[in-house]
mmCIF file of C-alpha atoms in Angstrom:
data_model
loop_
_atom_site.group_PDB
_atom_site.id
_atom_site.type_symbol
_atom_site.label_atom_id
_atom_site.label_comp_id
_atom_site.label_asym_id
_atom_site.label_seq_id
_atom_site.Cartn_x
_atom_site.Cartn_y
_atom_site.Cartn_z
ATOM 1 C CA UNK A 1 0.000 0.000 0.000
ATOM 2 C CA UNK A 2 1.796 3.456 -0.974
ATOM 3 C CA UNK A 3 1.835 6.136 1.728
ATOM 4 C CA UNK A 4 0.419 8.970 -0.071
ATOM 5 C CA UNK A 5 -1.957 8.370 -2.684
ATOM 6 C CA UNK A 6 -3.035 11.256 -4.669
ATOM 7 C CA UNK A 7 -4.853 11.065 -8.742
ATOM 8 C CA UNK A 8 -2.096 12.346 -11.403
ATOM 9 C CA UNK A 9 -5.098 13.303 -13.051
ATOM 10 C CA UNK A 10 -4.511 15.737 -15.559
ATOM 11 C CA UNK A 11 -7.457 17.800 -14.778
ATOM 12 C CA UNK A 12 -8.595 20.132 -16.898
ATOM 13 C CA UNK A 13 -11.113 22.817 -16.075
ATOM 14 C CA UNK A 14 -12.691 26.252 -17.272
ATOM 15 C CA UNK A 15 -11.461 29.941 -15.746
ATOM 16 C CA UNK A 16 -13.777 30.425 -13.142
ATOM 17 C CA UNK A 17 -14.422 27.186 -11.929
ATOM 18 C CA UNK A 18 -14.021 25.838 -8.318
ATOM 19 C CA UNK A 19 -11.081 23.087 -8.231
ATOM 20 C CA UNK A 20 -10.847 20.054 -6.096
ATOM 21 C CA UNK A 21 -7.503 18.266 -5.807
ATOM 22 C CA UNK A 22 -7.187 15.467 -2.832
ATOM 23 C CA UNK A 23 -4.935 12.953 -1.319
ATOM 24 C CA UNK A 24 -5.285 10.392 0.913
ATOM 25 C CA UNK A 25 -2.680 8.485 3.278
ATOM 26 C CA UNK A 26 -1.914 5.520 5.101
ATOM 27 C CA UNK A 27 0.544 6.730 8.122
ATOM 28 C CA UNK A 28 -1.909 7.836 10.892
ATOM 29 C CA UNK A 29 1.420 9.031 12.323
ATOM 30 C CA UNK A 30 1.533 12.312 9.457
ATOM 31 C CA UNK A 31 0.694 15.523 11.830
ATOM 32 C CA UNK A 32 2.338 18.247 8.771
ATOM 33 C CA UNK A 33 0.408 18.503 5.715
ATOM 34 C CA UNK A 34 0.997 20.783 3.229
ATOM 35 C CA UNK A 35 0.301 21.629 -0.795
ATOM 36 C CA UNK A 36 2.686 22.651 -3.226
ATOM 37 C CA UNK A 37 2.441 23.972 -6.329
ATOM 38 C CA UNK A 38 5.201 23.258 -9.531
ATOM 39 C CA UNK A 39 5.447 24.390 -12.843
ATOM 40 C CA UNK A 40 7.514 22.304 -15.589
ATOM 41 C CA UNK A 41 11.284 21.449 -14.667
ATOM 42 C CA UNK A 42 10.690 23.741 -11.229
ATOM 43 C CA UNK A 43 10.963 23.346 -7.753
ATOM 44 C CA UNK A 44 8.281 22.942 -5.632
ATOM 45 C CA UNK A 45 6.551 25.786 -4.134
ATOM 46 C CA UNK A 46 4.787 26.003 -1.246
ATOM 47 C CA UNK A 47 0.898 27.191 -1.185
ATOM 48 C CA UNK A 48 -0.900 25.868 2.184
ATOM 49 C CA UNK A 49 0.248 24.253 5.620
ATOM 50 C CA UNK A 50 -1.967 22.378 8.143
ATOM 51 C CA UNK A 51 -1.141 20.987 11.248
ATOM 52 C CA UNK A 52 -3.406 18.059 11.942
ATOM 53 C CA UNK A 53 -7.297 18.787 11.244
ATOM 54 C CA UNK A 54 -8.986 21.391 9.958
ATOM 55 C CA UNK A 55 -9.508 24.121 7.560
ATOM 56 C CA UNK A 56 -7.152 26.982 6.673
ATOM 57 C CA UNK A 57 -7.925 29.211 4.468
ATOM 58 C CA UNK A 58 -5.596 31.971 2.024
ATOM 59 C CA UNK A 59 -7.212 33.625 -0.519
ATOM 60 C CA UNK A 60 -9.054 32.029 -3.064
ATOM 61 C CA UNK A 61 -7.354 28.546 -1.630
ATOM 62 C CA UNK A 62 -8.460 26.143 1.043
ATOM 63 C CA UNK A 63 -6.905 23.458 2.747
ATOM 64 C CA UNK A 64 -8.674 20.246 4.784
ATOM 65 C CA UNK A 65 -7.657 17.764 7.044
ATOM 66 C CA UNK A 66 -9.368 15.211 7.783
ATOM 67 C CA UNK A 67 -7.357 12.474 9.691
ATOM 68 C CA UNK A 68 -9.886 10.630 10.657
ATOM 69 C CA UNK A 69 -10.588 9.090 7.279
ATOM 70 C CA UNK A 70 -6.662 9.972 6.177
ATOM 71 C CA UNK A 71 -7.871 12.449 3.691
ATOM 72 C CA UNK A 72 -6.671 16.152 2.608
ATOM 73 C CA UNK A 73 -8.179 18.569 0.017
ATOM 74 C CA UNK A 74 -7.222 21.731 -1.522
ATOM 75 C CA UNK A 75 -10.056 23.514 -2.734
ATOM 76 C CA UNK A 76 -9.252 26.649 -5.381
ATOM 77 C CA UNK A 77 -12.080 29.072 -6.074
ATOM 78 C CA UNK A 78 -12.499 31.326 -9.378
ATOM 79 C CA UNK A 79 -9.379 29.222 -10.987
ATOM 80 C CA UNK A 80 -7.293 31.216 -13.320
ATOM 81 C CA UNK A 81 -4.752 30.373 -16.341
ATOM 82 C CA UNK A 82 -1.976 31.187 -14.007
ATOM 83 C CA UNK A 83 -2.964 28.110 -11.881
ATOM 84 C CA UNK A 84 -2.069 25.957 -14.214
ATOM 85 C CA UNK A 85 0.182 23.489 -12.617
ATOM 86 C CA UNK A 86 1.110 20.529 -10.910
ATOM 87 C CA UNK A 87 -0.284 20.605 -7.342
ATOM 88 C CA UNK A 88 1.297 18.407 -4.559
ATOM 89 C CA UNK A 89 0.493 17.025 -1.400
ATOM 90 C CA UNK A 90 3.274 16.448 1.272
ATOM 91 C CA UNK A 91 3.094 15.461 4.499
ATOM 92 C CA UNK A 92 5.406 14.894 7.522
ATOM 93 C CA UNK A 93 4.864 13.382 11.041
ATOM 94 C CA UNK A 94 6.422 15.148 14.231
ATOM 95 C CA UNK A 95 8.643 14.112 16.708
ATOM 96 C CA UNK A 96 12.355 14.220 17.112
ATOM 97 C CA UNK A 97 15.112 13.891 14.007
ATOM 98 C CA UNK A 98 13.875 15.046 10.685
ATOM 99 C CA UNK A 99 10.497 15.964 9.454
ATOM 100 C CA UNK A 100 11.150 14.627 5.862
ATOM 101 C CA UNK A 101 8.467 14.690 3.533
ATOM 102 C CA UNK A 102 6.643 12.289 1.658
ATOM 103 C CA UNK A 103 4.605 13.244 -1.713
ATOM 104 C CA UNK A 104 2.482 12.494 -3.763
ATOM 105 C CA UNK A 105 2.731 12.090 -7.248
ATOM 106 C CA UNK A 106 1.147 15.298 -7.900
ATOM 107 C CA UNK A 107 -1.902 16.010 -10.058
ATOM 108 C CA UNK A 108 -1.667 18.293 -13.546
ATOM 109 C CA UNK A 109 -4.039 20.839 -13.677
ATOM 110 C CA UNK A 110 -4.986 23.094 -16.793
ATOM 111 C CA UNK A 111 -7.144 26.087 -16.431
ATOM 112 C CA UNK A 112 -8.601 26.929 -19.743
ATOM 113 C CA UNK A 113 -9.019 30.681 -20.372
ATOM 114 C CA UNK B 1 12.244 37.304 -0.137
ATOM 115 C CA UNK B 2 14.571 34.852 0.771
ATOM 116 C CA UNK B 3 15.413 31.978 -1.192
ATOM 117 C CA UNK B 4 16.926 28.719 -1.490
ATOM 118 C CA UNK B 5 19.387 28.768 -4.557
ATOM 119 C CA UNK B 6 20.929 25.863 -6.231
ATOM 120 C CA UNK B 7 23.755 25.145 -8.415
ATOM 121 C CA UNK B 8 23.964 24.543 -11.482
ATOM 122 C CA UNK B 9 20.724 24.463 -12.900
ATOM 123 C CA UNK B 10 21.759 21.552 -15.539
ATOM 124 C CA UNK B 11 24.592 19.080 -14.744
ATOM 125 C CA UNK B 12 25.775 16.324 -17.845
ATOM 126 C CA UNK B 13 28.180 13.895 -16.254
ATOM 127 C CA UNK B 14 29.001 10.341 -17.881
ATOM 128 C CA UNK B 15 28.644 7.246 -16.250
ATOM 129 C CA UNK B 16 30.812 6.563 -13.340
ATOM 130 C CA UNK B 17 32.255 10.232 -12.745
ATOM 131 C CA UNK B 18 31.988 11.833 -9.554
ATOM 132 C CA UNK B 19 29.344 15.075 -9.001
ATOM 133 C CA UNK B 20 29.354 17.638 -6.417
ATOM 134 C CA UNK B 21 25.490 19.837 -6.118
ATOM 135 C CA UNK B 22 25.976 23.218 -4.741
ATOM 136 C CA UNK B 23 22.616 24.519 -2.445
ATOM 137 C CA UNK B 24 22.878 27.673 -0.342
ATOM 138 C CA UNK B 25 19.557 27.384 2.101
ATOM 139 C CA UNK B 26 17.987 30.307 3.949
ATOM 140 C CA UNK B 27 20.607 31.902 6.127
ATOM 141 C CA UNK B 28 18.542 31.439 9.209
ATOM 142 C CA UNK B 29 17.659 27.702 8.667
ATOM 143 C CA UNK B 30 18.977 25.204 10.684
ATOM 144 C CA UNK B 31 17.926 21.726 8.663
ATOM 145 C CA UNK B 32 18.713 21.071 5.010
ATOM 146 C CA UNK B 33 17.076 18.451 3.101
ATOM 147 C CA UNK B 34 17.623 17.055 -0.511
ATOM 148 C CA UNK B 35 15.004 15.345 -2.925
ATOM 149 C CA UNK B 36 15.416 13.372 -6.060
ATOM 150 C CA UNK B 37 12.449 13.572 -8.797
ATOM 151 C CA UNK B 38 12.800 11.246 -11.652
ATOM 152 C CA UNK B 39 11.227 12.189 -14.835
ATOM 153 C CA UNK B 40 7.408 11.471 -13.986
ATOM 154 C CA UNK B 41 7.314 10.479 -11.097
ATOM 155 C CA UNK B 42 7.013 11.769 -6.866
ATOM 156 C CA UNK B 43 9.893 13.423 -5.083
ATOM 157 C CA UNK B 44 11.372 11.178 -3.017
ATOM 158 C CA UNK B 45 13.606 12.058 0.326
ATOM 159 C CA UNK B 46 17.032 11.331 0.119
ATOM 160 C CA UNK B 47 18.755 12.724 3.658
ATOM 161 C CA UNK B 48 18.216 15.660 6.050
ATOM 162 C CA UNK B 49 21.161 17.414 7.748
ATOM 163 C CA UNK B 50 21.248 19.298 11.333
ATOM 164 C CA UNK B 51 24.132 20.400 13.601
ATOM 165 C CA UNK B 52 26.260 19.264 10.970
ATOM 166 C CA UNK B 53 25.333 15.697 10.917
ATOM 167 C CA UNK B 54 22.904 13.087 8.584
ATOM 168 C CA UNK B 55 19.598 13.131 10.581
ATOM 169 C CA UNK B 56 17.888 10.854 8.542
ATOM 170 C CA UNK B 57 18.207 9.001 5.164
ATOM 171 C CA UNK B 58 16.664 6.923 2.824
ATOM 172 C CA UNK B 59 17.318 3.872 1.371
ATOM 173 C CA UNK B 60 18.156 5.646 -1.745
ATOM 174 C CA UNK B 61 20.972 7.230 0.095
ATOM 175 C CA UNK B 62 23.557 4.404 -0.260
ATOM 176 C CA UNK B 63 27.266 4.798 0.213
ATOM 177 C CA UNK B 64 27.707 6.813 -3.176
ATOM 178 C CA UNK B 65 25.883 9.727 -1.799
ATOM 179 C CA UNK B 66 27.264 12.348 0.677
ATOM 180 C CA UNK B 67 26.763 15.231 2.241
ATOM 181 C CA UNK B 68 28.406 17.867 3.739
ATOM 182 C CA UNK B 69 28.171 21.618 4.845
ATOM 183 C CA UNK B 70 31.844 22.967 4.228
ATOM 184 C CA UNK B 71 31.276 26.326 5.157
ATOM 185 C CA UNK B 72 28.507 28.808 6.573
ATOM 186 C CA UNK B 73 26.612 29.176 3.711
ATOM 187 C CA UNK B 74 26.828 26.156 1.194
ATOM 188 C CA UNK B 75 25.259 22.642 1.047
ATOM 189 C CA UNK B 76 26.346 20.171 -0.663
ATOM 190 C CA UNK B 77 25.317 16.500 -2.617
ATOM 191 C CA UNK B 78 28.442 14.506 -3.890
ATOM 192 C CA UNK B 79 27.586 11.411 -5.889
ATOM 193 C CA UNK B 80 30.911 9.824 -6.270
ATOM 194 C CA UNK B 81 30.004 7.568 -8.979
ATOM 195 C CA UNK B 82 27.378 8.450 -11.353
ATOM 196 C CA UNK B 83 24.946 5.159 -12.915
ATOM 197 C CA UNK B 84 22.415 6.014 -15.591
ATOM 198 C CA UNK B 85 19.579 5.770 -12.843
ATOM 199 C CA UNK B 86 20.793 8.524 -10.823
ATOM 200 C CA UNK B 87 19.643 11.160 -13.578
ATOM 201 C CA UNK B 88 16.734 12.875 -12.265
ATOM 202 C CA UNK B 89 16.168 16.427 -10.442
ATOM 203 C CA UNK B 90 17.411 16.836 -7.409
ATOM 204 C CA UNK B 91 15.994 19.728 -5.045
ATOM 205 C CA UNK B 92 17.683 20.955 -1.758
ATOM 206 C CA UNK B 93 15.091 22.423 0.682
ATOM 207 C CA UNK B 94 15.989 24.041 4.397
ATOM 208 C CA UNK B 95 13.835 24.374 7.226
ATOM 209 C CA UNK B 96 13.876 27.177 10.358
ATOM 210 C CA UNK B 97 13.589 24.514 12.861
ATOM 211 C CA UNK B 98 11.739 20.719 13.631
ATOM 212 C CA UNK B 99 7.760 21.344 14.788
ATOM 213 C CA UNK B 100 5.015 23.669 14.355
ATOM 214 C CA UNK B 101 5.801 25.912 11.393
ATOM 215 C CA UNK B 102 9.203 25.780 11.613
ATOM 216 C CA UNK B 103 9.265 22.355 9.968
ATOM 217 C CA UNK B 104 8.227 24.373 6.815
ATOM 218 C CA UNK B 105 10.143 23.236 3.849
ATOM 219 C CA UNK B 106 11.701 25.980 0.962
ATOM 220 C CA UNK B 107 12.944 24.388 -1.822
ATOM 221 C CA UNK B 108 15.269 25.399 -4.434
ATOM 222 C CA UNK B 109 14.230 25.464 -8.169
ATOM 223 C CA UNK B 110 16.785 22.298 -8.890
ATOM 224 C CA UNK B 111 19.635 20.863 -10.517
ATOM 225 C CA UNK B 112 18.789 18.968 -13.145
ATOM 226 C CA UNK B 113 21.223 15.586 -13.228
ATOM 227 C CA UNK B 114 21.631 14.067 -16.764
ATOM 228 C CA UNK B 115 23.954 10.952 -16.700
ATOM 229 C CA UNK B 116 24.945 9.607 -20.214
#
């Protein structure tokens, strides 16, 4: 069973329109969760960060933990061309030593003007 | 804004020589990370680095991988001898501290690793 399982998609979606991208996960022991967004042969850039459950909010993005059933969203309202990107999910647990992330695979996203 | 910068942005070795990737993290971080991203698929962890010593590393992270911080500023990856499989992107990424939003991640835009 992978760790962090999120759809490669590509998704492609109007300007305007409300975008859902999700992951799930398998180590109840993740507390860090976190989106990042990368364009083509770029590093990753970060967008949202959670600790543990709940909503969090910046802009026109959202972020949501749910640990319960292992499952994070990021939620982007009024989408523009400029959000076209690959979106990933990363997530870390706590405790001493490193805090090293694991990823998901990321999922495309086109915005079509 | 500060920023963590890597060098060079493209790197063409061949087979079996030795290469050295050049990060300088945010001067006020204390724990340096690199990644690996192969052509289509996730970034994986390699190793993280505090107080001047390997936290943690993966099992990607065999003996032909090192790192080291040789002065204040610099980070470094040495792969001491190259195999076709190693070309991929590799991103260095520095954190303020462990917990809470210090264990924010920054990474670097990349080197890209091309082994022929």
């Amino acid at each position: 069973q992978k760790e962090v399982e999120q759809d490669p998609g590509p998704l492609s979606v109007p300007e305007g329109a409300i975008v859902s991208l999700n992951c799930t996960y398998s180590n109840s022991a993740f507390q860090y969760f976190m989106w990042y967004r990368q364009y083509s042969r770029k590093g990753p850039e970060l967008l949202m960060y959670t600790y543990s459950s709940g909503n969090k909010e910046d802009g026109r993005f959202t972020a949501q933990v749910d640990k319960s059933s292992k499952y994070i969203s990021l939620f982007i309202r009024d989408s523009q061309p400029s959000d076209s990107a690959t979106y990933l999910c990363a997530m870390s647990a706590s405790g001493a030593g490193s805090y090293q992330l694991t990823f998901g695979k990321g999922t495309k996203l086109s915005v079509i003007p | 804004e500060p920023e963590v910068t890597q060098t060079p942005s493209h790197q063409v070795t061949q087979m079996g020589q030795e290469v050295i990737l050049r990060c300088v993290p945010i001067s006020n971080h204390l724990y340096f990370y690199w990644y690996r991203q192969i052509l289509g698929q996730k970034v994986e962890f390699l190793v993280s680095f505090y107080n001047n010593e390997i936290s943690e590393k993966s099992e990607i992270f065999d003996d032909q991988f090192s790192v080291e911080r040789p002065d204040g500023s610099n980070f470094t990856l040495k792969i001491r001898s190259t195999k076709l499989e190693d070309s991929a992107m590799y991103f260095c990424a520095s954190s303020e501290a462990s917990g809470g939003t210090g264990n924010i991640q920054y990474f670097g835009a990349g080197t890209r690793l091309s082994v022929l």
